[in-house]
């Protein structure tokens, strides 16, 4: 049983979804999740932090699918014609195969994911009159870090088919509750360009040991 079920009274289990299905154009087209950091692929760091928090994991990927399968979790690809049209395409594909009532998302380039990430979003979703919970810091949403019921998949399919765009716009349709993470700049550091990876590599010995539980 994952940490999320032990600590939060969500009425069901949670699938963690690692988003690795983009083109990573700011990385020169490299498959971001497979880039090395501190001796192992970026996605390996994310999986290590996510696994104790959830009941199952899915990986959203549209390239190097066989390599992603080697991490030991099922890989889902975007359905056509949504492929490479943003993270919501990966979310929809995951919702269509998830075996749990809830889906928790995290991008593959966030190696400092808080160890109480699932717990805090789950608690907020239970306590607030909301359908989805999204992480934020300094009042700024981090829209690819959210918890949502899988039952929203039909609405998401309509949203994508209608040509609507943007994760934030979709979340706003469902009474979102924002969950503040005060150390967000550390915990949710996205590595979007080669220089971001280089800076993280240089600082790894310091930042990888930052406390990530709520104080």
PDB file of N, CA, C and O in Angstrom, residues 21-51:
ATOM      1  N   UNK A  21       6.737  12.459 -22.544  1.00  0.00           N
ATOM      2  CA  UNK A  21       6.318  12.279 -23.925  1.00  0.00           C
ATOM      3  C   UNK A  21       6.532  13.460 -24.842  1.00  0.00           C
ATOM      4  O   UNK A  21       6.079  13.443 -25.993  1.00  0.00           O
ATOM      5  N   UNK A  22       7.237  14.503 -24.379  1.00  0.00           N
ATOM      6  CA  UNK A  22       7.416  15.688 -25.212  1.00  0.00           C
ATOM      7  C   UNK A  22       8.584  15.578 -26.176  1.00  0.00           C
ATOM      8  O   UNK A  22       9.362  14.624 -26.155  1.00  0.00           O
ATOM      9  N   UNK A  23       8.725  16.597 -27.003  1.00  0.00           N
ATOM     10  CA  UNK A  23       9.820  16.638 -27.980  1.00  0.00           C
ATOM     11  C   UNK A  23      11.096  17.229 -27.387  1.00  0.00           C
ATOM     12  O   UNK A  23      12.166  17.118 -27.993  1.00  0.00           O
ATOM     13  N   UNK A  24      11.002  17.905 -26.230  1.00  0.00           N
ATOM     14  CA  UNK A  24      12.167  18.502 -25.562  1.00  0.00           C
ATOM     15  C   UNK A  24      12.969  19.379 -26.521  1.00  0.00           C
ATOM     16  O   UNK A  24      14.189  19.264 -26.629  1.00  0.00           O
ATOM     17  N   UNK A  25      12.283  20.294 -27.186  1.00  0.00           N
ATOM     18  CA  UNK A  25      12.949  21.126 -28.190  1.00  0.00           C
ATOM     19  C   UNK A  25      14.015  22.023 -27.590  1.00  0.00           C
ATOM     20  O   UNK A  25      15.031  22.311 -28.224  1.00  0.00           O
ATOM     21  N   UNK A  26      13.795  22.481 -26.343  1.00  0.00           N
ATOM     22  CA  UNK A  26      14.813  23.319 -25.707  1.00  0.00           C
ATOM     23  C   UNK A  26      16.044  22.513 -25.293  1.00  0.00           C
ATOM     24  O   UNK A  26      17.078  23.083 -24.949  1.00  0.00           O
ATOM     25  N   UNK A  27      15.920  21.188 -25.328  1.00  0.00           N
ATOM     26  CA  UNK A  27      17.062  20.313 -25.079  1.00  0.00           C
ATOM     27  C   UNK A  27      17.707  19.866 -26.382  1.00  0.00           C
ATOM     28  O   UNK A  27      18.476  18.908 -26.404  1.00  0.00           O
ATOM     29  N   UNK A  28      17.365  20.539 -27.464  1.00  0.00           N
ATOM     30  CA  UNK A  28      17.915  20.141 -28.751  1.00  0.00           C
ATOM     31  C   UNK A  28      17.308  18.858 -29.275  1.00  0.00           C
ATOM     32  O   UNK A  28      17.912  18.196 -30.127  1.00  0.00           O
ATOM     33  N   UNK A  29      16.122  18.520 -28.799  1.00  0.00           N
ATOM     34  CA  UNK A  29      15.450  17.320 -29.270  1.00  0.00           C
ATOM     35  C   UNK A  29      15.858  16.056 -28.552  1.00  0.00           C
ATOM     36  O   UNK A  29      15.344  14.976 -28.854  1.00  0.00           O
ATOM     37  N   UNK A  30      16.767  16.142 -27.578  1.00  0.00           N
ATOM     38  CA  UNK A  30      17.149  14.960 -26.799  1.00  0.00           C
ATOM     39  C   UNK A  30      15.957  14.486 -25.969  1.00  0.00           C
ATOM     40  O   UNK A  30      15.128  15.288 -25.547  1.00  0.00           O
ATOM     41  N   UNK A  31      15.886  13.199 -25.738  1.00  0.00           N
ATOM     42  CA  UNK A  31      14.823  12.655 -24.897  1.00  0.00           C
ATOM     43  C   UNK A  31      15.169  12.978 -23.449  1.00  0.00           C
ATOM     44  O   UNK A  31      16.041  12.359 -22.836  1.00  0.00           O
ATOM     45  N   UNK A  32      14.477  13.949 -22.896  1.00  0.00           N
ATOM     46  CA  UNK A  32      14.864  14.538 -21.621  1.00  0.00           C
ATOM     47  C   UNK A  32      14.941  13.522 -20.491  1.00  0.00           C
ATOM     48  O   UNK A  32      15.870  13.539 -19.676  1.00  0.00           O
ATOM     49  N   UNK A  33      13.978  12.636 -20.406  1.00  0.00           N
ATOM     50  CA  UNK A  33      13.953  11.699 -19.306  1.00  0.00           C
ATOM     51  C   UNK A  33      15.139  10.762 -19.249  1.00  0.00           C
ATOM     52  O   UNK A  33      15.444  10.192 -18.203  1.00  0.00           O
ATOM     53  N   UNK A  34      15.822  10.605 -20.379  1.00  0.00           N
ATOM     54  CA  UNK A  34      16.954   9.682 -20.445  1.00  0.00           C
ATOM     55  C   UNK A  34      18.296  10.376 -20.300  1.00  0.00           C
ATOM     56  O   UNK A  34      19.342   9.715 -20.306  1.00  0.00           O
ATOM     57  N   UNK A  35      18.297  11.696 -20.142  1.00  0.00           N
ATOM     58  CA  UNK A  35      19.556  12.413 -19.960  1.00  0.00           C
ATOM     59  C   UNK A  35      20.175  12.044 -18.613  1.00  0.00           C
ATOM     60  O   UNK A  35      19.474  11.877 -17.621  1.00  0.00           O
ATOM     61  N   UNK A  36      21.497  11.933 -18.556  1.00  0.00           N
ATOM     62  CA  UNK A  36      22.139  11.534 -17.300  1.00  0.00           C
ATOM     63  C   UNK A  36      22.222  12.675 -16.294  1.00  0.00           C
ATOM     64  O   UNK A  36      22.455  13.821 -16.652  1.00  0.00           O
ATOM     65  N   UNK A  37      22.015  12.328 -15.042  1.00  0.00           N
ATOM     66  CA  UNK A  37      22.207  13.251 -13.924  1.00  0.00           C
ATOM     67  C   UNK A  37      22.724  12.438 -12.747  1.00  0.00           C
ATOM     68  O   UNK A  37      22.074  11.467 -12.333  1.00  0.00           O
ATOM     69  N   UNK A  38      23.875  12.811 -12.227  1.00  0.00           N
ATOM     70  CA  UNK A  38      24.461  12.126 -11.067  1.00  0.00           C
ATOM     71  C   UNK A  38      24.540  10.617 -11.289  1.00  0.00           C
ATOM     72  O   UNK A  38      24.228   9.818 -10.395  1.00  0.00           O
ATOM     73  N   UNK A  39      24.902  10.236 -12.504  1.00  0.00           N
ATOM     74  CA  UNK A  39      25.176   8.835 -12.781  1.00  0.00           C
ATOM     75  C   UNK A  39      24.013   7.982 -13.220  1.00  0.00           C
ATOM     76  O   UNK A  39      24.180   6.780 -13.454  1.00  0.00           O
ATOM     77  N   UNK A  40      22.803   8.571 -13.354  1.00  0.00           N
ATOM     78  CA  UNK A  40      21.673   7.790 -13.840  1.00  0.00           C
ATOM     79  C   UNK A  40      20.685   8.697 -14.563  1.00  0.00           C
ATOM     80  O   UNK A  40      20.737   9.924 -14.411  1.00  0.00           O
ATOM     81  N   UNK A  41      19.786   8.139 -15.349  1.00  0.00           N
ATOM     82  CA  UNK A  41      18.856   8.966 -16.113  1.00  0.00           C
ATOM     83  C   UNK A  41      17.968   9.820 -15.210  1.00  0.00           C
ATOM     84  O   UNK A  41      17.622   9.413 -14.100  1.00  0.00           O
ATOM     85  N   UNK A  42      17.596  10.967 -15.731  1.00  0.00           N
ATOM     86  CA  UNK A  42      16.712  11.863 -14.977  1.00  0.00           C
ATOM     87  C   UNK A  42      15.472  11.146 -14.456  1.00  0.00           C
ATOM     88  O   UNK A  42      15.083  11.307 -13.298  1.00  0.00           O
ATOM     89  N   UNK A  43      14.842  10.359 -15.310  1.00  0.00           N
ATOM     90  CA  UNK A  43      13.597   9.723 -14.901  1.00  0.00           C
ATOM     91  C   UNK A  43      13.814   8.755 -13.746  1.00  0.00           C
ATOM     92  O   UNK A  43      12.908   8.537 -12.933  1.00  0.00           O
ATOM     93  N   UNK A  44      15.008   8.184 -13.614  1.00  0.00           N
ATOM     94  CA  UNK A  44      15.275   7.262 -12.512  1.00  0.00           C
ATOM     95  C   UNK A  44      15.180   7.974 -11.171  1.00  0.00           C
ATOM     96  O   UNK A  44      14.673   7.417 -10.187  1.00  0.00           O
ATOM     97  N   UNK A  45      15.661   9.215 -11.113  1.00  0.00           N
ATOM     98  CA  UNK A  45      15.544   9.995  -9.874  1.00  0.00           C
ATOM     99  C   UNK A  45      14.077  10.237  -9.529  1.00  0.00           C
ATOM    100  O   UNK A  45      13.670  10.138  -8.368  1.00  0.00           O
ATOM    101  N   UNK A  46      13.290  10.588 -10.559  1.00  0.00           N
ATOM    102  CA  UNK A  46      11.865  10.853 -10.331  1.00  0.00           C
ATOM    103  C   UNK A  46      11.156   9.591  -9.842  1.00  0.00           C
ATOM    104  O   UNK A  46      10.370   9.631  -8.890  1.00  0.00           O
ATOM    105  N   UNK A  47      11.427   8.467 -10.489  1.00  0.00           N
ATOM    106  CA  UNK A  47      10.772   7.215 -10.109  1.00  0.00           C
ATOM    107  C   UNK A  47      11.105   6.813  -8.677  1.00  0.00           C
ATOM    108  O   UNK A  47      10.245   6.319  -7.939  1.00  0.00           O
ATOM    109  N   UNK A  48      12.340   7.012  -8.267  1.00  0.00           N
ATOM    110  CA  UNK A  48      12.739   6.668  -6.902  1.00  0.00           C
ATOM    111  C   UNK A  48      11.936   7.447  -5.867  1.00  0.00           C
ATOM    112  O   UNK A  48      11.576   6.923  -4.808  1.00  0.00           O
ATOM    113  N   UNK A  49      11.656   8.703  -6.162  1.00  0.00           N
ATOM    114  CA  UNK A  49      10.912   9.539  -5.210  1.00  0.00           C
ATOM    115  C   UNK A  49       9.407   9.331  -5.309  1.00  0.00           C
ATOM    116  O   UNK A  49       8.684   9.490  -4.319  1.00  0.00           O
ATOM    117  N   UNK A  50       8.932   8.978  -6.487  1.00  0.00           N
ATOM    118  CA  UNK A  50       7.499   8.815  -6.682  1.00  0.00           C
ATOM    119  C   UNK A  50       6.992   7.459  -6.198  1.00  0.00           C
ATOM    120  O   UNK A  50       5.898   7.370  -5.618  1.00  0.00           O
ATOM    121  N   UNK A  51       7.760   6.410  -6.400  1.00  0.00           N
ATOM    122  CA  UNK A  51       7.279   5.058  -6.137  1.00  0.00           C
ATOM    123  C   UNK A  51       6.743   4.853  -4.721  1.00  0.00           C
ATOM    124  O   UNK A  51       5.671   4.246  -4.559  1.00  0.00           O
TER     125      UNK A  51
END
